[in-house]
Amino acid sequence: MLIPFTKSTLPNGVRVIFAPLTHTRAVSVLVLFKTGSKYETKRINGISHYLEHMFFKGTKKRPDKRQIAELLDGVGAEFNAFTSDESTGYYVKVERTHTSLALDVVSDILLNSMFPQNEMAREKNVIIEEINMIADTPMRQVHEYWEELLYGDQPAGRPVAGTRDGVKKITRNDLVSYFEKQYRSESMVVCIAGNFPQEKIHDEIKKRFAAMRKGIAQDKQPVVENQHGAQVYLASSKTGQSHILLGVRTFPLSDTRKYALSVLSTILGGGMSSRLFLSVREDKGLVYYIRTQSEMTTDTGYMNTAAGVDSARLELAIKAIMKEYRDIKNKGVTAAELKKAKSSLRGRMLIGLEETDDIASFLAGQELLENEIRDPEEEMDFIDKVKASEVQQVAKDIFTEDKINLVVLGPHDHSDKEKLTKIISF
């Protein structure tokens, strides 16, 4: 699959990516900023996410927040925003005849939002309820504990949404100051994917974003990783089962081993025919869900296996996962596994790029975080070239005593920690 795209840069430094697609009537307008929770100090943890919410609370042109939603709902648009550790994005997906409207709304909220004080107070309650929802969802909460275990008391180890007490203390001055520092022209990407008149839309983008504050956003604090042995984090919870994350530190996006890592994680837990699914669920019946995933950012990376386990059989499940980790490290993978994993990755990538918003995210994300864009076929070429020996070598690189970590959320106490630490040791 080849995605046609062009890239240009406006006089003020805003990068613009066009992906013209004639087979669809949809158009997605996405604006990404290079800022997120890794760019925050401890005192204002959660401010990136808070600010994202506040952009929908009224502008000079549309002072009533309902005007924005009613306008977009009125044309059947899909619209939302998202915050991660390294990026924040705003998107509107519309039928092609409403492309200019989508661009107008996105540029309006980003350039003319007023951040009214009364809306700030109200939105704090909304965000606190979002934090409560995460806390009440073990499959999500366990991931927050994972980041805390790996990175500790630094931006990478803090929750994207912040904490209840922390969010309450964020002021309007904090919000405006952060906005002015982080929302800068050279740290943003505008991507339009779909069926749209390119010349007309380019002129509109140039006009609408001409007033964007010039310069580069304030950079994030470098992540410090300092692990010397196996680590276990036990979070006590009165849940019906134990939710676990068992995995390892890996490497950042710039590391060429990431392709072999993708193959490795797919073979281990990438589907219902993966090693872990067949062994831990189908053969031993120890879990309901189990999956392995790899995550990489500009300066960190990890791979872990998530599972929901009968608390009484926790140790058996962890031992079963560790066995598969050790086997793939010591014995490698078969030719059949390698072929199937590559085919699976190709299929998932192509299916994941069916929609205009997926394509916009794929292109803009690479440009923002890696300063280059690779077509899906280029990505798959790298995957196709991965050798069995490279997969095993990555396993040897990452499955080590100073990289292994375990998080358990469930009805357990700290007396189990020493025993679990021994189980996950290589």
XYZ file of C-alpha atoms in Angstrom:
426
model
C 0.000 0.000 0.000
C 1.450 3.321 -1.100
C 0.027 6.469 0.473
C 0.496 9.505 -1.770
C 1.612 12.472 0.315
C 3.395 15.775 0.033
C 5.078 17.841 2.705
C 5.674 21.571 2.832
C 6.594 24.185 5.419
C 4.858 27.524 5.878
C 6.941 30.708 6.325
C 6.403 30.579 10.098
C 7.657 26.990 10.352
C 4.351 25.074 10.485
C 4.747 21.742 8.684
C 1.898 20.728 6.388
C 1.263 17.214 5.079
C -1.270 16.428 2.376
C -2.453 12.889 1.651
C -4.887 13.175 -1.283
C -7.152 10.126 -1.586
C -9.646 9.993 -4.440
C -11.439 6.796 -3.390
C -13.228 8.358 -0.395
C -15.635 11.170 0.395
C -14.125 11.682 3.846
C -11.498 14.210 4.915
C -9.612 14.286 8.212
C -7.970 17.441 9.531
C -5.398 16.692 12.216
C -3.142 19.116 14.071
C -0.416 17.592 16.236
C 1.777 19.380 18.765
C 5.047 18.109 20.173
C 4.073 18.345 23.812
C 2.533 16.079 26.421
C 3.025 14.829 29.954
C 6.787 14.361 29.502
C 7.026 18.125 29.013
C 5.503 18.957 32.395
C 7.034 19.701 35.773
C 5.758 17.818 38.799
C 3.723 20.786 40.031
C 1.689 21.032 36.832
C 1.463 17.312 36.020
C -1.677 16.817 33.927
C -1.698 20.301 32.400
C -1.246 19.071 28.798
C -4.409 16.994 29.121
C -6.229 19.785 30.974
C -5.358 22.278 28.237
C -6.581 19.864 25.574
C -10.005 19.863 27.266
C -10.111 23.648 27.520
C -9.751 24.277 23.787
C -13.386 23.272 23.338
C -14.775 25.774 25.851
C -15.307 28.830 23.651
C -13.378 31.132 21.331
C -13.570 34.826 20.443
C -15.486 33.868 17.310
C -17.638 31.253 19.061
C -17.838 32.293 22.739
C -20.527 29.758 23.613
C -18.938 26.296 23.812
C -22.126 24.774 22.436
C -21.613 26.575 19.133
C -18.552 24.466 18.344
C -20.212 21.133 19.048
C -23.497 22.075 17.357
C -21.705 23.276 14.234
C -19.739 20.062 13.830
C -22.591 17.786 14.869
C -24.719 19.568 12.296
C -22.567 18.244 9.433
C -22.089 14.774 10.894
C -18.459 15.365 11.816
C -16.344 13.208 14.080
C -14.160 15.366 16.298
C -12.041 14.953 19.371
C -8.622 15.487 20.896
C -6.048 13.345 22.681
C -2.996 13.710 24.880
C -0.091 11.321 25.330
C 3.328 11.600 26.914
C 4.935 13.198 23.840
C 2.154 14.638 21.688
C -1.235 16.311 21.792
C -3.616 16.237 18.845
C -6.868 17.767 17.618
C -8.878 16.349 14.736
C -12.081 16.764 12.785
C -13.312 14.231 10.225
C -15.955 15.413 7.772
C -17.581 14.742 4.427
C -15.357 16.362 1.776
C -17.608 19.385 1.110
C -17.050 20.520 4.726
C -13.238 20.505 4.666
C -13.009 24.292 4.979
C -15.385 24.224 7.937
C -13.288 21.586 9.711
C -10.150 23.641 9.150
C -11.897 26.780 10.360
C -12.999 25.157 13.616
C -9.643 23.522 14.399
C -7.673 26.698 13.711
C -10.209 28.759 15.668
C -9.947 26.704 18.871
C -6.148 26.610 18.672
C -5.665 30.309 18.004
C -8.630 32.015 19.626
C -9.642 30.012 22.703
C -10.429 32.198 25.717
C -10.043 29.654 28.547
C -12.845 31.168 30.669
C -12.309 30.870 34.404
C -15.782 29.464 35.092
C -15.253 26.727 32.501
C -11.864 25.884 34.017
C -13.418 25.202 37.393
C -16.149 23.065 35.841
C -13.729 21.093 33.664
C -11.579 20.193 36.646
C -14.479 18.112 37.910
C -14.790 16.416 34.533
C -11.089 15.521 34.494
C -11.218 14.241 38.061
C -14.054 11.941 37.012
C -11.885 10.739 34.125
C -9.083 9.994 36.612
C -11.626 8.147 38.792
C -12.752 6.111 35.778
C -9.161 5.011 35.099
C -8.697 4.113 38.764
C -11.870 2.008 38.611
C -10.697 0.172 35.476
C -7.950 -2.290 36.484
C -6.891 -3.023 32.897
C -6.082 0.691 32.495
C -4.856 1.451 36.004
C -2.206 -1.266 35.854
C -0.560 0.575 32.944
C -0.189 3.708 35.075
C 1.566 1.657 37.747
C 3.825 0.205 35.045
C 5.030 3.663 33.975
C 5.557 4.603 37.622
C 7.639 1.476 38.258
C 9.849 2.010 35.208
C 10.439 5.747 35.468
C 9.606 6.789 39.022
C 9.441 10.431 40.069
C 10.132 12.050 36.703
C 7.729 13.171 33.947
C 7.789 9.803 32.158
C 6.612 8.081 35.342
C 3.639 10.346 36.022
C 0.071 9.871 34.724
C -0.905 11.742 31.563
C -4.163 12.956 33.163
C -2.396 13.975 36.370
C -3.678 13.339 39.889
C -6.856 14.540 41.587
C -5.018 16.863 43.985
C -2.612 18.099 41.316
C -5.294 19.017 38.792
C -7.208 20.959 41.459
C -4.169 23.210 42.010
C -3.561 24.137 38.361
C -4.469 27.804 37.770
C -5.500 29.715 34.682
C -2.108 31.443 34.701
C -0.437 28.029 34.650
C -2.577 27.016 31.695
C -1.934 30.160 29.646
C 1.787 30.092 30.402
C 2.084 26.465 29.323
C 0.052 27.162 26.182
C 2.313 30.054 25.194
C 5.480 28.006 25.733
C 4.401 24.759 24.097
C 2.040 25.650 21.257
C 4.586 26.963 18.801
C 4.693 26.965 15.003
C 7.848 24.876 14.570
C 6.610 22.213 16.991
C 3.365 21.433 15.176
C 2.191 19.483 12.148
C -1.011 19.992 10.166
C -2.102 16.933 8.201
C -5.060 16.690 5.806
C -5.963 13.231 4.518
C -8.813 12.462 2.138
C -10.549 13.881 -0.908
C -10.044 17.659 -0.928
C -8.915 20.521 -3.263
C -5.228 20.778 -2.403
C -4.394 24.269 -3.665
C -7.439 25.852 -2.041
C -6.872 24.119 1.295
C -3.158 24.960 1.306
C -4.005 28.638 0.893
C -6.519 28.370 3.729
C -4.002 26.700 6.044
C -1.417 29.360 5.271
C -3.950 32.097 6.031
C -5.490 30.529 9.140
C -2.241 29.514 10.855
C -0.244 32.637 9.948
C -0.900 33.983 13.448
C 0.463 30.874 15.179
C 3.021 31.820 17.802
C 6.436 31.418 16.172
C 9.316 29.347 17.465
C 9.998 25.967 19.023
C 8.303 24.546 22.108
C 10.236 24.169 25.335
C 11.920 20.758 25.295
C 11.179 17.915 27.664
C 13.338 16.655 30.506
C 15.529 13.690 29.426
C 14.376 10.368 30.831
C 16.752 8.700 33.282
C 16.699 4.896 33.414
C 18.607 3.325 36.269
C 17.596 -0.278 36.884
C 19.994 -2.838 38.331
C 17.824 -5.884 38.970
C 14.366 -7.399 38.665
C 11.624 -5.046 39.933
C 8.152 -5.835 41.278
C 5.323 -3.384 42.024
C 2.349 -4.693 44.017
C -0.801 -2.562 44.053
C -3.407 -3.879 46.467
C -6.955 -3.916 45.123
C -10.133 -5.814 45.953
C -10.582 -7.012 42.384
C -11.991 -10.380 41.371
C -8.784 -11.263 39.574
C -5.204 -10.043 39.411
C -4.170 -7.891 36.469
C -0.510 -8.118 35.592
C 2.032 -6.491 33.319
C 5.229 -8.483 32.968
C 7.868 -7.165 30.630
C 11.121 -5.421 29.938
C 12.718 -2.122 29.029
C 13.656 -1.962 25.348
C 14.778 1.003 23.228
C 13.500 4.217 21.583
C 11.983 4.822 18.142
C 15.339 5.625 16.564
C 16.733 2.121 17.242
C 16.700 -0.086 14.139
C 16.033 -3.150 16.324
C 12.423 -1.979 16.638
C 11.417 -4.073 13.615
C 12.768 -7.270 15.113
C 11.080 -6.293 18.386
C 7.719 -6.001 16.602
C 8.166 -9.511 15.217
C 9.193 -10.806 18.638
C 6.167 -9.331 20.437
C 3.848 -10.675 17.721
C 5.216 -14.205 18.056
C 4.956 -14.040 21.830
C 1.496 -12.535 22.277
C 0.190 -10.952 19.096
C -2.906 -13.048 18.537
C -4.895 -16.171 19.338
C -2.238 -18.404 17.780
C 0.672 -16.723 19.580
C 2.915 -18.652 21.965
C 1.528 -17.072 25.112
C -2.138 -17.342 24.150
C -1.789 -21.008 23.272
C 0.359 -21.882 26.267
C -1.013 -19.762 29.111
C -4.680 -19.618 28.126
C -5.481 -22.541 25.845
C -3.200 -25.241 27.293
C -3.110 -24.222 30.972
C -6.351 -22.235 31.297
C -4.708 -19.689 33.599
C -6.020 -16.443 32.073
C -8.902 -14.972 30.121
C -6.983 -12.293 28.234
C -3.284 -12.232 27.450
C -1.420 -10.123 24.932
C 2.064 -8.767 24.336
C 2.751 -5.269 23.048
C 5.754 -3.044 22.442
C 5.749 0.715 22.949
C 8.456 3.140 21.869
C 8.855 6.894 22.213
C 11.688 9.245 21.277
C 13.788 8.328 24.307
C 12.265 5.235 25.929
C 10.729 1.903 25.087
C 9.314 -1.254 26.609
C 7.602 -4.531 25.793
C 5.184 -6.188 28.166
C 2.592 -8.910 28.449
C -0.773 -7.999 29.942
C -3.004 -10.655 31.470
C -5.983 -11.129 33.774
C -5.280 -13.970 36.178
C -7.112 -15.907 38.870
C -5.409 -14.475 41.973
C -4.943 -17.930 43.480
C -2.994 -18.979 40.366
C -0.923 -15.823 39.965
C 2.447 -17.513 40.423
C 1.612 -20.253 37.933
C 0.692 -17.668 35.287
C 3.851 -15.617 35.836
C 6.003 -18.736 35.664
C 4.273 -19.742 32.413
C 4.977 -16.344 30.833
C 8.577 -16.390 32.022
C 9.026 -19.833 30.471
C 8.033 -18.465 27.060
C 10.381 -15.498 27.515
C 13.277 -17.828 28.375
C 12.482 -20.270 25.558
C 12.456 -17.612 22.859
C 15.675 -16.145 24.262
C 17.493 -19.484 24.403
C 15.988 -21.367 21.451
C 14.900 -18.627 19.050
C 11.949 -18.785 16.646
C 10.988 -21.093 13.799
C 10.802 -20.168 10.126
C 7.044 -20.736 10.206
C 6.607 -18.386 13.189
C 8.713 -15.734 11.509
C 6.692 -15.899 8.288
C 3.348 -15.800 10.100
C 4.373 -12.862 12.302
C 5.467 -10.799 9.307
C 2.229 -11.533 7.471
C 0.233 -10.653 10.582
C 2.027 -7.330 10.989
C 1.399 -6.471 7.339
C -2.287 -7.296 7.610
C -2.748 -5.293 10.779
C -0.950 -2.290 9.339
C -3.033 -2.272 6.164
C -6.318 -2.724 8.025
C -5.257 0.021 10.429
C -4.838 2.469 7.548
C -8.285 2.098 6.006
C -9.656 5.390 7.358
C -8.533 8.956 6.645
C -7.993 9.703 10.333
C -5.721 6.654 10.660
C -3.677 7.797 7.675
C -3.384 11.323 9.057
C -2.156 9.966 12.412
C 0.317 7.630 10.700
C 1.907 10.410 8.649
C 1.788 13.256 11.157
C 3.009 11.106 14.033
C 6.146 10.100 12.183
C 6.876 13.663 11.097
C 6.355 15.083 14.576
C 8.367 12.522 16.555
C 10.896 11.239 14.010
C 11.235 14.140 11.544
C 10.705 11.809 8.612
C 7.864 9.914 6.994
C 8.045 6.335 5.778
C 5.350 4.857 3.596
C 3.677 1.673 4.891
C 5.475 -0.306 2.183
C 8.815 1.023 3.437
C 7.910 -0.030 6.957
C 6.935 -3.483 5.751
C 10.162 -3.807 3.777
C 12.059 -3.411 7.041
C 9.813 -6.007 8.688
C 10.249 -8.424 5.767
C 14.040 -8.220 6.094
C 14.035 -9.277 9.754
C 15.856 -12.593 10.254
C 15.178 -15.260 12.863
C 18.647 -14.663 14.280
C 17.836 -10.961 14.769
C 14.650 -11.797 16.657
C 16.559 -14.074 19.001
C 19.317 -11.494 19.444
C 16.759 -8.873 20.500
C 15.334 -11.399 22.964
C 18.828 -11.875 24.380
C 19.304 -8.100 24.569
C 16.087 -7.377 26.469
C 15.364 -10.456 28.555
C 17.951 -9.669 31.216
C 18.037 -9.230 34.980
C 18.409 -5.449 34.782
C 15.417 -4.943 32.452
C 12.656 -7.250 33.737
C 9.670 -5.728 35.586
C 6.366 -6.940 37.003
C 3.283 -5.017 38.092
C 0.444 -6.803 39.887
C -2.886 -5.141 40.660
C -5.023 -7.355 42.847
C -5.719 -8.743 46.350
C -2.082 -9.238 47.353
C 0.173 -7.783 50.016
C 3.847 -6.864 50.073
C 4.844 -10.185 51.625
C 4.560 -11.653 48.099
C 7.102 -9.255 46.616
C 10.303 -11.184 47.394
C 8.866 -14.443 46.103
C 7.660 -12.829 42.845
C 11.003 -11.105 42.346
C 12.722 -14.480 42.368
C 10.218 -15.926 39.884
C 10.886 -13.222 37.276
C 14.673 -13.314 37.628
C 16.648 -14.603 34.658
